[in-house]
Coordinates of C-alpha atoms and ligand atoms in Angstrom, one line a residue:
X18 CA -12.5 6.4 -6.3
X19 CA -14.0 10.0 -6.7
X20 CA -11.3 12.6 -6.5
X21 CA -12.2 13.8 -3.1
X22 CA -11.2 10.5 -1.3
X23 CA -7.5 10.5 -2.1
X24 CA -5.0 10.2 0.5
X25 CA -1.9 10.0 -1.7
X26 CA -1.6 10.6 -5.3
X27 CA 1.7 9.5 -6.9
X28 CA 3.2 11.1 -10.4
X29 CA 5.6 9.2 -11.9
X30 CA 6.7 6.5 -13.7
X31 CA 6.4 2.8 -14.1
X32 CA 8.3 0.0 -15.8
X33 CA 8.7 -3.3 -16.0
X34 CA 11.6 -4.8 -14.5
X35 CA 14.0 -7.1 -16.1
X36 CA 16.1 -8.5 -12.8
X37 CA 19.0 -11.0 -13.1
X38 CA 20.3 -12.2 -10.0
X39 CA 24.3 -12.5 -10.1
X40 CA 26.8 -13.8 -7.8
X41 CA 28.2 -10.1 -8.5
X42 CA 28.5 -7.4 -10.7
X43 CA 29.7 -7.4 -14.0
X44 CA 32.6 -4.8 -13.6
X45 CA 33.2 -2.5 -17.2
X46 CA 33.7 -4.6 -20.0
X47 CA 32.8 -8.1 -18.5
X48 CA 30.2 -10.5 -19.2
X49 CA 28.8 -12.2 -16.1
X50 CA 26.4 -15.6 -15.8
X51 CA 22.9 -14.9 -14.3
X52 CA 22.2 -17.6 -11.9
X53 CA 18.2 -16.5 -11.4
X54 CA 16.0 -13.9 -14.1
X55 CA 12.2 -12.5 -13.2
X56 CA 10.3 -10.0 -13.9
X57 CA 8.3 -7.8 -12.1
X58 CA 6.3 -4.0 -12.2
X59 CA 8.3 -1.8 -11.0
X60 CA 9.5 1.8 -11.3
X61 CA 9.9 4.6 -8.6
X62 CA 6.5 6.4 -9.3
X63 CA 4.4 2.8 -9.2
X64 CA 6.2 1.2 -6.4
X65 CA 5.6 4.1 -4.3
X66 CA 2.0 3.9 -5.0
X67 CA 2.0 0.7 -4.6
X68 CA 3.7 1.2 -1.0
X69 CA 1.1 3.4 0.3
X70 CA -1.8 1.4 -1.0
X71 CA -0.7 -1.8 1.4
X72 CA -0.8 0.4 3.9
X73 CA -4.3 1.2 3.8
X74 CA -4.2 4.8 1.8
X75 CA -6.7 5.6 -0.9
X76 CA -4.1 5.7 -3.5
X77 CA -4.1 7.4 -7.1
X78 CA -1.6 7.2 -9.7
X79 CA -0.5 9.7 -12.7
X80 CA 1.6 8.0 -14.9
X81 CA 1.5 6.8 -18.6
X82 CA 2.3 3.3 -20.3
X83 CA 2.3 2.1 -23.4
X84 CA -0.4 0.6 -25.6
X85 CA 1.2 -2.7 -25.4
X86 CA 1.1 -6.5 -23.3
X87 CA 3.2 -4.8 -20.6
X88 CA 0.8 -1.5 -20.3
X89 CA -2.2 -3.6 -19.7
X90 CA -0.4 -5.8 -17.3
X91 CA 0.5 -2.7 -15.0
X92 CA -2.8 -1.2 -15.5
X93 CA -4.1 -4.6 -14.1
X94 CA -1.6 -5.1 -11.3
X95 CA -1.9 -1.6 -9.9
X96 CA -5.8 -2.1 -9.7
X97 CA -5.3 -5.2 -8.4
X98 CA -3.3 -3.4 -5.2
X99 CA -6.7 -0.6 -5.3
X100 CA -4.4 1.9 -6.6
X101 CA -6.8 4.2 -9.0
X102 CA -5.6 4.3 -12.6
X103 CA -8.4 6.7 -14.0
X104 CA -5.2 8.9 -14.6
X105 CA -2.8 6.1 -16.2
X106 CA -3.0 7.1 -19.7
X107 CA -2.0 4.7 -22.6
X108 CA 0.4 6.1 -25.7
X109 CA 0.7 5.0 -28.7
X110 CA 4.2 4.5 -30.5
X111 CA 5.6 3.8 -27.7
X112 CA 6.9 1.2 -25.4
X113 CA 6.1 0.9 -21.5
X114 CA 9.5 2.0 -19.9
X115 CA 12.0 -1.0 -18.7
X116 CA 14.2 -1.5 -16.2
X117 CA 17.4 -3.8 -15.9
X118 CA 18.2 -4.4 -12.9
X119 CA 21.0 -6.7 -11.6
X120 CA 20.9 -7.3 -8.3
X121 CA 24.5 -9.5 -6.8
X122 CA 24.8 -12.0 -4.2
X123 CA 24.8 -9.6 -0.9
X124 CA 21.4 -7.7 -2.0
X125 CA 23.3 -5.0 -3.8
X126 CA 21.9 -3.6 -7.4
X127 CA 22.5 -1.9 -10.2
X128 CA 19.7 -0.2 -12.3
X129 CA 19.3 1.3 -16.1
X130 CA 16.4 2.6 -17.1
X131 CA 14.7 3.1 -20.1
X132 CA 12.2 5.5 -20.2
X133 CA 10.0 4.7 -22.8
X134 CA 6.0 6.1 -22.3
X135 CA 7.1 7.8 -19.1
X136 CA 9.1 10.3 -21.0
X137 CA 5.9 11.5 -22.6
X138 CA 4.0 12.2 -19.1
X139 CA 3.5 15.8 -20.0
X140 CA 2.4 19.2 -18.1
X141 CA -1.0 18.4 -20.2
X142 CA -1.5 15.2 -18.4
X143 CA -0.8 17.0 -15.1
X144 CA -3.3 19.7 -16.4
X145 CA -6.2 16.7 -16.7
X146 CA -5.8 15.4 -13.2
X147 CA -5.4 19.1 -11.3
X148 CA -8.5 18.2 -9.5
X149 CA -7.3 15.1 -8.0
X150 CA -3.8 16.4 -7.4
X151 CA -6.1 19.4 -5.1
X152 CA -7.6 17.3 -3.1
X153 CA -5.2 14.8 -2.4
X154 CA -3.7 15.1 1.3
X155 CA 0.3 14.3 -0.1
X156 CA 1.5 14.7 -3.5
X157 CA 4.4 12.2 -4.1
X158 CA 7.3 12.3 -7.7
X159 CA 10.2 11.6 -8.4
X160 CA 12.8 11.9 -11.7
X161 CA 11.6 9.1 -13.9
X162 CA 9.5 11.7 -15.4
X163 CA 10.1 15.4 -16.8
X164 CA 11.0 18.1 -14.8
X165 CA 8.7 20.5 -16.5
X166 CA 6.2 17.3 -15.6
X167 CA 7.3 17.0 -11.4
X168 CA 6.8 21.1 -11.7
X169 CA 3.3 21.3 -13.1
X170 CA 2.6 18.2 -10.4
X171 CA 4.2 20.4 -7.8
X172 CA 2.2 23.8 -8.7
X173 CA -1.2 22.2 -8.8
X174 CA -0.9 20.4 -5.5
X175 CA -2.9 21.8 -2.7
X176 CA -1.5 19.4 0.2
X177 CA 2.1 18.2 0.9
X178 CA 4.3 18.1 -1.6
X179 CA 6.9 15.4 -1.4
X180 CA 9.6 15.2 -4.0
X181 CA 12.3 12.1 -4.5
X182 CA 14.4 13.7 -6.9
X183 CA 15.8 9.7 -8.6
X184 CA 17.3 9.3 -10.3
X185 CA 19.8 12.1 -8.8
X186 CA 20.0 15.3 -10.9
X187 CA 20.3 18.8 -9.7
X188 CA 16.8 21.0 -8.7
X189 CA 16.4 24.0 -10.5
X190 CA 15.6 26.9 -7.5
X191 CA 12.0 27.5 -8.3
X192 CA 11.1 23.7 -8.4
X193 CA 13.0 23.1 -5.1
X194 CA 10.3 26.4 -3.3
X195 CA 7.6 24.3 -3.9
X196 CA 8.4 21.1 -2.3
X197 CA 7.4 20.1 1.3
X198 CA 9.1 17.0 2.2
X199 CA 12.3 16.8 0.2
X200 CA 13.4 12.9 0.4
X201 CA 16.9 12.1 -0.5
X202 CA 19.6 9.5 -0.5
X203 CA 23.6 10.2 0.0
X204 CA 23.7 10.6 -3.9
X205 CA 20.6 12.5 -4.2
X206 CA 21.9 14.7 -1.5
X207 CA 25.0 15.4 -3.2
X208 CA 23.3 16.8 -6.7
X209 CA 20.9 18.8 -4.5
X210 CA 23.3 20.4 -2.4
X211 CA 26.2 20.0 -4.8
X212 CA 28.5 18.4 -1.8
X213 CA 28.9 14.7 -0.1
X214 CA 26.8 14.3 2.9
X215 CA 29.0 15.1 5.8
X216 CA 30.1 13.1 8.8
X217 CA 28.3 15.8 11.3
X218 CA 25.1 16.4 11.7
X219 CA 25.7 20.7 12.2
X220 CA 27.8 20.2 9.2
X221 CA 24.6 19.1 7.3
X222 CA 22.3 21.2 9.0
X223 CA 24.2 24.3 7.7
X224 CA 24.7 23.2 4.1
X225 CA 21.1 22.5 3.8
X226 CA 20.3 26.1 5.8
X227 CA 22.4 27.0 3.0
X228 CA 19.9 26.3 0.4
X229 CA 17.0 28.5 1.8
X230 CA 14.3 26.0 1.1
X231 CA 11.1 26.4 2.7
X232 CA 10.4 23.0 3.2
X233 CA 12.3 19.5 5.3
X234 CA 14.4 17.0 4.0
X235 CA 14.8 13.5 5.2
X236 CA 17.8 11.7 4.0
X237 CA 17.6 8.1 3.5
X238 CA 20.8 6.1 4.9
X239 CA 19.7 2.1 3.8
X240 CA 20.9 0.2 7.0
X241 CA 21.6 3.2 9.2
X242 CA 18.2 4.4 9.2
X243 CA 17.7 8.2 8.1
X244 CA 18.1 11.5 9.1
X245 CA 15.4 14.3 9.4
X246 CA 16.0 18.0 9.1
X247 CA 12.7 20.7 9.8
X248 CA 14.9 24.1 9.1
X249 CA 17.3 23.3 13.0
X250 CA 18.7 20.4 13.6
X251 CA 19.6 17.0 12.2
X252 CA 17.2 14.0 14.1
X253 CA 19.0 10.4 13.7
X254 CA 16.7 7.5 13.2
X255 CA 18.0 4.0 14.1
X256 CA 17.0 1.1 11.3
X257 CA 16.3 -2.2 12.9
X258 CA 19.0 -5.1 11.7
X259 CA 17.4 -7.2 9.9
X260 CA 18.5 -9.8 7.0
X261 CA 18.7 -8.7 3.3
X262 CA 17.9 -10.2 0.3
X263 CA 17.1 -7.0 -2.1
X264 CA 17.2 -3.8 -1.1
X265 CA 15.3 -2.9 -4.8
X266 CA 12.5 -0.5 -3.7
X267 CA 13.5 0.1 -0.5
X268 CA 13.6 3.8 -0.9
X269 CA 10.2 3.4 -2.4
X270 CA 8.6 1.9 0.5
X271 CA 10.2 4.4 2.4
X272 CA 8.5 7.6 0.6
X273 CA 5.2 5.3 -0.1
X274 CA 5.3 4.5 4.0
X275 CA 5.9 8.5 4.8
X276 CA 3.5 9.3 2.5
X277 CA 1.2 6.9 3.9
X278 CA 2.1 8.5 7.5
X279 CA 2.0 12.0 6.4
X280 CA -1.8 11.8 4.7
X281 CA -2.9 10.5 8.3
X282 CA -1.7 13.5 9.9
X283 CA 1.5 12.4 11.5
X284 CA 4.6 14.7 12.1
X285 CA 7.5 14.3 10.1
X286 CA 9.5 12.9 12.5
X287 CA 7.1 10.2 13.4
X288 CA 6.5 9.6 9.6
X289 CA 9.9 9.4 8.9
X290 CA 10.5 6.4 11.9
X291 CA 7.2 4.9 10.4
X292 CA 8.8 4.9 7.1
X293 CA 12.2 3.2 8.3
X294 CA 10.7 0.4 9.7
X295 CA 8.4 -0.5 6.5
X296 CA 11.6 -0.2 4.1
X297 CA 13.1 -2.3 6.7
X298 CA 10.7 -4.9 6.1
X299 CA 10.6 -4.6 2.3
X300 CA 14.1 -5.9 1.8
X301 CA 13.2 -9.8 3.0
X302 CA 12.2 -10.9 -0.9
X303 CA 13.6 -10.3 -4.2
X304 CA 11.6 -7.5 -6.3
X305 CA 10.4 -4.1 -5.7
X306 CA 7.2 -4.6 -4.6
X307 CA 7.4 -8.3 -3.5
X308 CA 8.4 -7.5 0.2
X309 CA 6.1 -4.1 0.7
X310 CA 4.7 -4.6 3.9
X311 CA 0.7 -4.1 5.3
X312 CA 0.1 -2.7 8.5
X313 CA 0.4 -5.4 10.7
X314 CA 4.1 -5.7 9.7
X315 CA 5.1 -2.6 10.0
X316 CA 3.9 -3.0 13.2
X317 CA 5.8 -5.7 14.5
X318 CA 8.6 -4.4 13.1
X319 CA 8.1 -1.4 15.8
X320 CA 6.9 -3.8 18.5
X321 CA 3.7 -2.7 18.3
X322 CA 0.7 -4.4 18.1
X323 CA -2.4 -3.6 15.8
X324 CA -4.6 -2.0 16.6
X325 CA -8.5 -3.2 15.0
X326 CA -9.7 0.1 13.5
X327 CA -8.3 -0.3 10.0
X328 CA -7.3 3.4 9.9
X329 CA -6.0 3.9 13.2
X330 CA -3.0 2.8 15.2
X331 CA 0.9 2.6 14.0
X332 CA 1.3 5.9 15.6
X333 CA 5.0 6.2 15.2
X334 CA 6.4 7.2 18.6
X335 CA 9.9 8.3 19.1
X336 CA 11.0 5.5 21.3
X337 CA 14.3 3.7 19.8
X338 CA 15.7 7.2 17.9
X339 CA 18.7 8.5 18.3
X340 CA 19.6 12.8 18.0
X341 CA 22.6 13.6 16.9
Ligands
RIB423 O1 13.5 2.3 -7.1 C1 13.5 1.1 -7.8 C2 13.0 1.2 -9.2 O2 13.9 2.0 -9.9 C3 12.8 -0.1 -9.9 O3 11.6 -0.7 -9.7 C4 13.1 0.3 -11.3 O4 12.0 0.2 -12.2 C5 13.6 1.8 -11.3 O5 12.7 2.7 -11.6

């Protein structure tokens, strides 16, 4: 992939996930039984990639491992879903990061992480892909990696700029004025805005007026669906009900589905309702990435059918939203 075919280009992190399956979670000081173990590639910045690749996009990814088993096994899983890794560097000395993940008997989890190579992803590596991140239609990163890293990604994109800020930690002003599509769920929202997502939707319109940024922000609600805000007021939209087995990279498939959206020119709004019915898909199978959905399921999801040019169709209308 040359660097002028890129759709989406994501920069962040990857790990491998360590997932034990547990009736429930261990509460402080308790040692719980797994009843199931597997592992799987995982971490925000890959997943998302990985999202927008089986939706069709021309996918890059800006991320580093290490020079060990596990770096060569993501390197060969990410090309294996035709995400580009010309800009997945390898470091020595280091360890691909890891991820324990415990995930309890009604699809709720509980993550660590531990960074290992993606600590290192550096403004220098940002510096060597500055051409790709141009020419790419959406930037995507999140907080797996530096901030110093998400800013230099930030400043040398050319399209939209779309920032997950996960793990949550609070945005330093200037980083915030250069992000597009802010993407945030309840606990992001509260280290962004410094208070709990309220009840009312004029309530959360003003405290994120409140912030001057220049950009949207689309909450992520899980079962409830999400909310979009474009600088007036707060859009609802709906989730479908659907059964849940792990809601691990849900929020993944949600920014790698918008993104996906987004690079094909849709609105936000129609993006967003695009990317609530592939997260809503993703939760059927245990894993990150397992569940991810093509097309066609996304599709079906919204009652639509697909249509046969590859790159067309899925137009995300606003039927089955709800404004509050
Ligand atoms: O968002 C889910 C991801 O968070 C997991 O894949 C894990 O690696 C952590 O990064």
């Amino acid at each position: 992939m040359t660097p002028e075919h890129v759709d989406v280009a994501v920069v962040g992190s990857v790990n491998i996930d360590l997932v034990a399956s547990v009736t429930r979670l261990p509460m402080p000081g308790e040692t719980v039984r797994a009843v199931a173990y597997d592992q799987f590639i995982g971490g925000k910045g890959s997943n998302q990639a990985i999202a927008a690749a089986r939706l069709g996009r021309r996918v890059a990814f800006v991320g580093l491992v290490g020079d060990d088993r596990e770096g060569a096994a993501v390197r060969k899983t990410l090309g294996g879903e035709s995400v580009d890794v010309t800009y997945l560097g390898s470091e020595t000395g280091v360890p691909t990061g890891r991820a324990i993940v415990l995930v309890d008997a009604l699809a709720e989890n509980s993550i660590v992480v531990v960074s290992g190579a993606n600590g290192r992803l550096s403004p220098r590596h940002i510096q060597a892909a500055a051409e790709l991140l141009r020419r790419a239609a959406v930037v995507v990163s999140q907080l797996e990696i530096r901030m110093e890293t998400v800013a230099a990604a930030a400043r040398a994109s050319a399209g939209t700029f779309v920032l997950n800020p996960a793990p949550a930690r609070h945005l330093p002003a200037d980083l915030l004025a250069l992000v597009d599509v802010l993407v945030v769920n309840e606990i992001e929202y509260e280290a962004v805005t410094g208070c709990a997502l309220p009840e009312d939707h004029r309530d959360i319109a003003t405290s994120l007026a409140a912030l001057g940024l220049p950009g949207a922000v689309v909450v992520t609600l899980g079962a409830r669906g999400a909310l979009v805000w474009e600088g007036v007021g707060v859009t609802h939209i709906a989730a479908p009900i659907v059964s849940v087995v792990d809601t691990t990279g849900a929020g993944d498939t949600f920014i790698g589905a918008l993104a996906d959206a987004l690079s094909r020119g849709e609105a936000l709004l129609a993006a967003a309702h695009w990317a609530v019915h592939a997260a809503s898909v993703s939760v059927g199978a245990l894993g990150a990435t397992t569940g991810m959905p093509g097309r066609a399921a996304v599709l079906a999801s919204l009652g639509q059918v697909p249509d046969r040019t590859p790159d067309a169709g899925g137009r995300a209308e606003e039927a089955g939203t709800h404004h509050g």
